[in-house]
Short mmCIF file of C-alpha atoms and ligand atoms in Angstrom, two decimals:
data_model
loop_
_atom_site.label_atom_id
_atom_site.label_comp_id
_atom_site.label_asym_id
_atom_site.label_seq_id
_atom_site.Cartn_x
_atom_site.Cartn_y
_atom_site.Cartn_z
CA MET A 1316 113.34 137.60 100.01
CA ALA A 1317 110.37 137.07 98.19
CA GLU A 1318 106.86 136.33 98.80
CA ILE A 1319 105.96 132.86 98.64
CA ILE A 1320 102.91 132.26 96.43
CA ASN A 1321 100.70 129.65 98.83
CA GLY A 1322 98.47 127.78 96.24
CA LYS A 1323 97.45 125.28 98.62
CA GLU A 1324 95.48 128.32 100.73
CA LEU A 1325 94.01 129.13 96.85
CA ALA A 1326 92.92 126.22 96.26
CA LYS A 1327 91.56 125.15 99.63
CA ASN A 1328 89.36 128.31 99.52
CA ILE A 1329 88.42 127.84 96.29
CA LYS A 1330 87.11 124.54 96.33
CA GLN A 1331 85.60 125.81 99.52
CA SER A 1332 83.17 128.45 97.62
CA LEU A 1333 83.64 125.35 95.10
CA LYS A 1334 81.50 123.20 97.84
CA GLN A 1335 78.68 126.13 98.54
CA GLU A 1336 77.69 125.82 95.09
CA VAL A 1337 77.72 122.53 94.20
CA ASP A 1338 74.92 122.05 97.12
CA LYS A 1339 72.82 124.97 95.90
CA LEU A 1340 73.34 123.27 92.14
CA LYS A 1341 72.20 119.90 94.09
CA GLU A 1342 69.03 121.30 95.12
CA ASP A 1343 68.10 122.53 91.60
CA GLY A 1344 68.66 119.15 90.40
CA ILE A 1345 72.27 119.58 88.57
CA ILE A 1346 74.69 116.67 90.51
CA PRO A 1347 77.89 117.54 88.91
CA LYS A 1348 79.45 114.18 88.28
CA LEU A 1349 83.62 113.91 86.57
CA ALA A 1350 84.51 109.65 85.54
CA VAL A 1351 88.20 109.16 85.86
CA ILE A 1352 89.88 106.98 83.59
CA LEU A 1353 93.50 105.21 83.88
CA VAL A 1354 94.61 102.38 81.73
CA GLY A 1355 98.10 100.86 83.27
CA ASN A 1356 100.69 101.30 86.30
CA ASP A 1357 101.67 103.85 87.00
CA GLU A 1358 102.92 105.43 89.73
CA ALA A 1359 102.43 108.71 89.58
CA SER A 1360 98.86 108.57 87.24
CA LYS A 1361 97.77 106.13 90.65
CA VAL A 1362 98.60 109.46 92.78
CA TYR A 1363 97.19 112.23 91.01
CA VAL A 1364 93.88 110.00 90.36
CA ARG A 1365 93.68 109.84 94.13
CA ASN A 1366 94.49 113.72 95.34
CA LYS A 1367 91.21 114.40 92.17
CA SER A 1368 88.70 111.83 94.34
CA LYS A 1369 89.51 113.02 97.89
CA ALA A 1370 89.29 116.68 95.63
CA CYS A 1371 85.39 115.46 94.43
CA ASN A 1372 84.95 114.57 97.71
CA LYS A 1373 85.24 117.30 99.90
CA THR A 1374 83.93 119.84 97.09
CA GLY A 1375 81.12 117.69 96.32
CA ILE A 1376 81.18 116.54 92.86
CA GLU A 1377 79.92 112.99 92.74
CA TYR A 1378 82.40 110.42 90.86
CA GLU A 1379 83.10 107.56 89.16
CA GLU A 1380 86.27 106.41 88.55
CA TYR A 1381 87.19 103.59 85.32
CA ILE A 1382 90.85 101.15 86.24
CA LEU A 1383 92.36 99.79 82.88
CA GLU A 1384 94.65 96.49 82.32
CA GLU A 1385 97.62 97.86 81.43
CA THR A 1386 96.77 96.02 78.17
CA THR A 1387 93.39 97.68 77.10
CA GLN A 1388 93.21 97.95 73.56
CA MET A 1389 92.12 100.89 71.75
CA ASP A 1390 89.13 100.33 70.86
CA GLU A 1391 87.67 98.92 74.85
CA LEU A 1392 89.65 102.41 75.81
CA LEU A 1393 87.28 104.30 72.54
CA SER A 1394 84.06 102.45 73.82
CA LEU A 1395 84.01 102.98 77.15
CA ILE A 1396 84.23 106.89 76.51
CA GLU A 1397 81.63 106.24 73.73
CA LYS A 1398 79.54 105.38 77.11
CA LEU A 1399 80.44 108.05 79.33
CA ASN A 1400 79.57 110.47 76.44
CA LYS A 1401 76.36 109.38 76.52
CA ARG A 1402 75.49 109.50 79.91
CA ALA A 1403 73.73 112.12 81.12
CA ASP A 1404 74.57 112.00 84.33
CA ILE A 1405 78.34 112.80 83.43
CA SER A 1406 79.52 116.42 83.61
CA GLY A 1407 82.69 115.82 83.05
CA ILE A 1408 85.31 112.81 81.81
CA LEU A 1409 88.40 112.67 83.01
CA LEU A 1410 91.75 110.59 80.83
CA GLN A 1411 94.42 110.45 82.63
CA SER A 1412 97.90 110.37 80.99
CA PRO A 1413 100.49 109.02 80.64
CA LEU A 1414 98.94 106.42 78.32
CA PRO A 1415 100.89 102.97 77.81
CA LYS A 1416 103.08 103.58 74.21
CA HIS A 1417 100.61 100.94 72.81
CA LEU A 1418 97.52 103.53 73.32
CA ASP A 1419 97.49 106.53 71.17
CA ILE A 1420 96.48 109.58 73.66
CA ASN A 1421 95.41 112.20 70.90
CA VAL A 1422 92.90 110.06 69.18
CA ALA A 1423 91.81 109.35 72.90
CA PHE A 1424 90.95 112.78 73.90
CA ARG A 1425 89.68 113.47 70.38
CA ALA A 1426 86.34 111.29 71.04
CA ILE A 1427 85.22 113.15 74.91
CA ASP A 1428 82.29 115.17 74.22
CA PRO A 1429 84.23 118.41 74.24
CA SER A 1430 81.53 119.29 76.31
CA LYS A 1431 82.99 117.02 78.07
CA ASP A 1432 86.48 117.92 78.32
CA VAL A 1433 87.30 119.30 81.59
CA ASP A 1434 91.63 118.84 81.43
CA GLY A 1435 91.06 120.70 78.06
CA PHE A 1436 92.52 119.17 75.27
CA HIS A 1437 90.41 118.50 72.93
CA PRO A 1438 90.99 119.99 69.90
CA MET A 1439 87.71 122.06 69.81
CA ASN A 1440 88.88 123.41 73.25
CA VAL A 1441 91.95 124.43 72.28
CA GLY A 1442 91.03 125.90 69.28
CA LYS A 1443 89.08 127.95 71.37
CA LEU A 1444 91.36 128.35 73.63
CA VAL A 1445 93.67 129.91 70.65
CA LEU A 1446 90.35 132.15 69.53
CA GLY A 1447 90.47 133.56 72.84
CA GLN A 1448 87.13 131.46 73.24
CA ASP A 1449 84.54 130.59 75.99
CA THR A 1450 86.05 127.22 76.72
CA PHE A 1451 87.51 124.42 79.31
CA VAL A 1452 90.91 125.94 79.87
CA ALA A 1453 93.64 123.29 81.47
CA CYS A 1454 93.69 123.69 84.19
CA THR A 1455 97.90 123.77 84.79
CA PRO A 1456 98.02 127.40 82.59
CA TYR A 1457 94.24 128.21 84.70
CA GLY A 1458 95.63 127.44 88.02
CA VAL A 1459 98.57 129.45 86.90
CA MET A 1460 96.15 132.15 85.89
CA ARG A 1461 94.32 132.40 88.85
CA MET A 1462 97.43 132.30 91.13
CA LEU A 1463 98.45 135.42 89.22
CA GLU A 1464 95.28 136.77 90.01
CA ALA A 1465 94.88 136.07 93.57
CA TYR A 1466 97.83 138.06 94.83
CA ASN A 1467 97.24 141.31 92.64
CA ILE A 1468 99.84 140.65 90.22
CA ASN A 1469 99.46 142.73 86.66
CA ILE A 1470 101.54 140.96 83.26
CA GLU A 1471 100.80 143.36 80.61
CA GLY A 1472 103.41 144.31 78.68
CA LYS A 1473 105.54 142.40 81.23
CA ASN A 1474 107.96 139.94 78.92
CA ALA A 1475 106.84 136.80 80.63
CA VAL A 1476 108.99 133.84 79.97
CA ILE A 1477 108.60 130.05 79.88
CA ILE A 1478 110.57 126.92 79.44
CA GLY A 1479 108.40 123.67 78.53
CA ARG A 1480 106.03 124.01 75.16
CA SER A 1481 103.96 120.76 76.02
CA ASN A 1482 100.65 120.62 75.06
CA ILE A 1483 99.05 120.59 78.28
CA VAL A 1484 101.17 123.27 80.33
CA GLY A 1485 103.67 125.60 77.56
CA LYS A 1486 101.55 126.21 74.87
CA PRO A 1487 98.10 126.74 76.56
CA LEU A 1488 99.85 129.04 78.72
CA VAL A 1489 100.43 131.35 75.86
CA GLN A 1490 98.07 132.38 75.21
CA CYS A 1491 96.37 132.59 78.44
CA LEU A 1492 98.86 135.33 78.78
CA LEU A 1493 98.36 136.33 76.27
CA SER A 1494 94.93 137.65 76.58
CA LYS A 1495 96.25 139.14 79.85
CA ASN A 1496 98.91 140.81 76.91
CA ALA A 1497 102.11 139.40 78.43
CA THR A 1498 104.90 140.02 75.86
CA VAL A 1499 105.51 136.04 75.86
CA THR A 1500 108.49 134.19 74.96
CA VAL A 1501 109.24 129.98 74.70
CA CYS A 1502 111.52 128.40 75.27
CA HIS A 1503 112.06 124.61 74.94
CA SER A 1504 114.84 121.59 75.15
CA ARG A 1505 117.15 123.60 70.97
CA THR A 1506 116.49 127.04 72.63
CA LYS A 1507 120.07 128.69 73.15
CA ASN A 1508 121.42 131.07 76.05
CA ILE A 1509 118.34 130.24 78.20
CA GLU A 1510 119.57 132.45 80.61
CA GLU A 1511 119.87 135.61 77.92
CA ILE A 1512 116.00 135.69 77.51
CA THR A 1513 115.16 134.19 81.18
CA LYS A 1514 117.48 137.27 82.47
CA LYS A 1515 115.45 139.45 81.15
CA ALA A 1516 111.77 138.06 82.48
CA ASP A 1517 109.43 139.58 84.48
CA LEU A 1518 107.78 136.08 84.90
CA ILE A 1519 108.63 133.20 84.78
CA VAL A 1520 107.17 129.75 84.09
CA ALA A 1521 109.00 126.88 84.51
CA ALA A 1522 107.56 123.69 83.28
CA LEU A 1523 109.74 121.52 82.36
CA GLY A 1524 111.11 119.22 84.69
CA LYS A 1525 114.05 119.03 85.45
CA ALA A 1526 114.98 119.19 89.06
CA ASN A 1527 116.21 122.96 90.32
CA PHE A 1528 117.21 124.19 85.65
CA VAL A 1529 116.74 127.55 86.90
CA LYS A 1530 119.21 129.32 89.05
CA GLU A 1531 119.26 132.52 90.67
CA ASP A 1532 121.85 133.62 87.77
CA MET A 1533 118.99 133.24 85.62
CA VAL A 1534 116.76 135.09 87.24
CA LYS A 1535 116.26 139.27 87.49
CA GLU A 1536 115.95 141.22 90.42
CA GLY A 1537 111.93 141.47 91.21
CA CYS A 1538 111.66 138.29 88.80
CA VAL A 1539 108.67 136.36 89.44
CA VAL A 1540 108.52 132.57 89.43
CA ILE A 1541 105.76 129.93 89.19
CA ASP A 1542 107.73 126.24 89.22
CA VAL A 1543 105.26 123.71 87.15
CA GLY A 1544 108.14 121.30 87.98
CA ILE A 1545 107.09 118.18 89.62
CA ASN A 1546 110.30 115.90 89.99
CA ARG A 1547 111.46 113.27 92.77
CA LEU A 1548 114.31 113.22 93.76
CA GLU A 1549 116.72 109.69 94.55
CA ASN A 1550 115.86 110.18 98.16
CA GLY A 1551 112.50 110.18 97.39
CA LYS A 1552 111.94 114.67 97.94
CA LEU A 1553 109.68 115.70 95.33
CA VAL A 1554 111.07 119.74 94.21
CA GLY A 1555 110.42 121.85 91.13
CA ASP A 1556 112.06 123.05 88.02
CA VAL A 1557 113.33 125.99 90.50
CA ASP A 1558 115.98 126.25 92.99
CA PHE A 1559 113.97 127.78 95.73
CA GLU A 1560 116.41 128.34 98.47
CA GLN A 1561 118.55 130.26 95.81
CA VAL A 1562 115.35 131.72 93.56
CA SER A 1563 113.76 133.16 95.76
CA LYS A 1564 115.95 135.96 97.69
CA LYS A 1565 115.94 137.46 93.74
CA ALA A 1566 111.92 137.17 92.95
CA SER A 1567 109.10 139.16 93.82
CA TYR A 1568 106.81 136.15 94.45
CA ILE A 1569 107.62 132.81 94.04
CA THR A 1570 105.46 128.69 93.96
CA PRO A 1571 106.37 126.81 95.88
CA VAL A 1572 106.88 123.07 95.31
CA PRO A 1573 104.58 120.79 96.87
CA GLY A 1574 101.84 123.24 97.49
CA GLY A 1575 101.52 125.92 95.19
CA VAL A 1576 100.53 124.69 91.05
CA GLY A 1577 99.93 121.69 91.91
CA PRO A 1578 96.84 121.65 94.50
CA MET A 1579 95.29 124.96 92.18
CA THR A 1580 95.55 121.57 89.39
CA ILE A 1581 92.99 120.45 90.88
CA ALA A 1582 91.61 123.20 92.39
CA MET A 1583 90.77 124.67 88.23
CA LEU A 1584 89.67 120.42 87.53
CA MET A 1585 87.02 120.46 90.25
CA GLU A 1586 86.07 124.51 89.18
CA ASN A 1587 85.67 122.50 85.30
CA VAL A 1588 83.55 119.99 86.19
CA VAL A 1589 81.33 122.30 87.75
CA LYS A 1590 81.10 124.77 84.67
CA ALA A 1591 80.08 121.50 82.93
CA ALA A 1592 78.28 120.55 85.12
CA LYS A 1593 76.03 123.99 83.98
CA HIS A 1594 76.29 124.43 80.85
CA GLN A 1595 74.83 121.25 80.03
CA ASN A 1596 72.00 121.72 82.16
CA ILE A 1597 71.41 125.63 80.86
P1 NAP B 1271 107.00 117.92 79.05
O1 NAP B 1271 106.07 117.10 78.55
O2 NAP B 1271 108.10 116.60 79.29
O3 NAP B 1271 107.92 118.82 78.62
C1 NAP B 1271 108.85 119.49 78.53
C2 NAP B 1271 108.70 120.50 78.23
O4 NAP B 1271 110.17 120.90 78.96
C3 NAP B 1271 108.79 119.60 76.31
O5 NAP B 1271 108.73 122.06 75.67
C4 NAP B 1271 111.13 120.64 76.76
O6 NAP B 1271 111.35 120.68 75.03
C5 NAP B 1271 111.21 120.93 77.96
N1 NAP B 1271 112.62 120.93 78.06
C6 NAP B 1271 113.28 119.37 78.77
N2 NAP B 1271 114.02 119.76 79.21
C7 NAP B 1271 114.37 120.80 78.68
C8 NAP B 1271 115.98 121.68 79.02
N3 NAP B 1271 116.81 121.51 79.11
N4 NAP B 1271 115.31 123.49 78.32
C9 NAP B 1271 114.43 123.76 78.00
N5 NAP B 1271 113.64 123.15 77.91
C10 NAP B 1271 113.59 121.49 78.21
O7 NAP B 1271 105.90 117.99 80.43
P2 NAP B 1271 105.30 118.71 80.35
O8 NAP B 1271 104.04 117.57 81.56
O9 NAP B 1271 104.82 120.28 80.45
O10 NAP B 1271 105.53 118.87 82.60
C11 NAP B 1271 106.28 119.92 82.64
C12 NAP B 1271 106.94 119.36 84.37
O11 NAP B 1271 105.61 119.93 84.82
C13 NAP B 1271 106.91 118.10 85.20
O12 NAP B 1271 107.98 118.20 85.81
C14 NAP B 1271 105.50 117.78 85.24
O13 NAP B 1271 105.66 116.27 86.33
C15 NAP B 1271 105.12 118.38 86.36
N6 NAP B 1271 103.76 119.17 85.35
C16 NAP B 1271 103.37 119.16 86.89
C17 NAP B 1271 101.65 119.88 86.90
C18 NAP B 1271 101.28 120.55 88.35
O14 NAP B 1271 99.94 120.63 88.15
N7 NAP B 1271 101.78 121.24 88.72
C19 NAP B 1271 100.41 119.73 86.00
C20 NAP B 1271 101.31 118.94 85.06
C21 NAP B 1271 102.62 118.12 84.18
P3 NAP B 1271 110.74 120.37 73.62
O15 NAP B 1271 109.47 120.40 73.38
O16 NAP B 1271 111.53 121.20 73.21
O17 NAP B 1271 111.66 118.44 74.70
#
């Protein structure tokens, strides 16, 4: 039976030590502050933004929220980003995705000052990650890496399989795992015979957004299984991309949903805000 990686507990501990760090920074006149922009009425995004504001509250990070109408035009969004870029009291800017379809998210991400890009989505920060330079690592992959570290899971020389190649999870995670010397394979919607690949994996990270996709027969005995997926079933229940009940019988470690990667993503965002504040005040 797998050991459960308790992301909720780990995230709580990280936020507690961040709170102490933030208190000290404030004594030195450095006040970390996050500005969050939400455009439109996406219900899931509203929940994510609320969770981020709660985490700021817990860590002592100041928080400002900009809720823009669904009909907001690109020039209005860009001028808000520009205003926040210029404000010395704002350490980090987070633009909640997805944006309404008429807005170009890549243009918007590119407009954020890279030194305030606490989500790690600016092309300059993505490039730095690829080159192995210090940068803001996207919060979900960063959270996955911190979980592995906290549970002393050494991935050097191991076969790591990521399912999903999105810009926010799969692709940056490739770099993170490579930097720890794993041998990385990425599967996506065109991958053939996915189970042949996952069965050879020592580590599987499922990030595709399909409820219970990873089944027991796709996983080898002793595999470490990290479930990034968040899927709401028709009955309202939240589940991941992994069939937790079945796969946990075979895995050595597994993350639950909820209470796994989700809380860690938010904790890493808080870390990135504090890092930004410190860098801006060197
Ligand atoms: P996304 O942008 O929709 O990307 C999904 C990826 O999965 C794509 O690369 C897609 O392949 C691949 N895929 C889809 N169906 C597949 C299949 N049947 N077999 C193999 N690969 C398949 O999703 P995302 O934004 O990365 O999010 C993925 C999941 O993680 C979602 O459930 C999301 O809610 C969750 N998430 C959780 C957190 C967290 O904090 N826990 C953070 C971010 C996202 P193609 O590229 O070929 O289309």
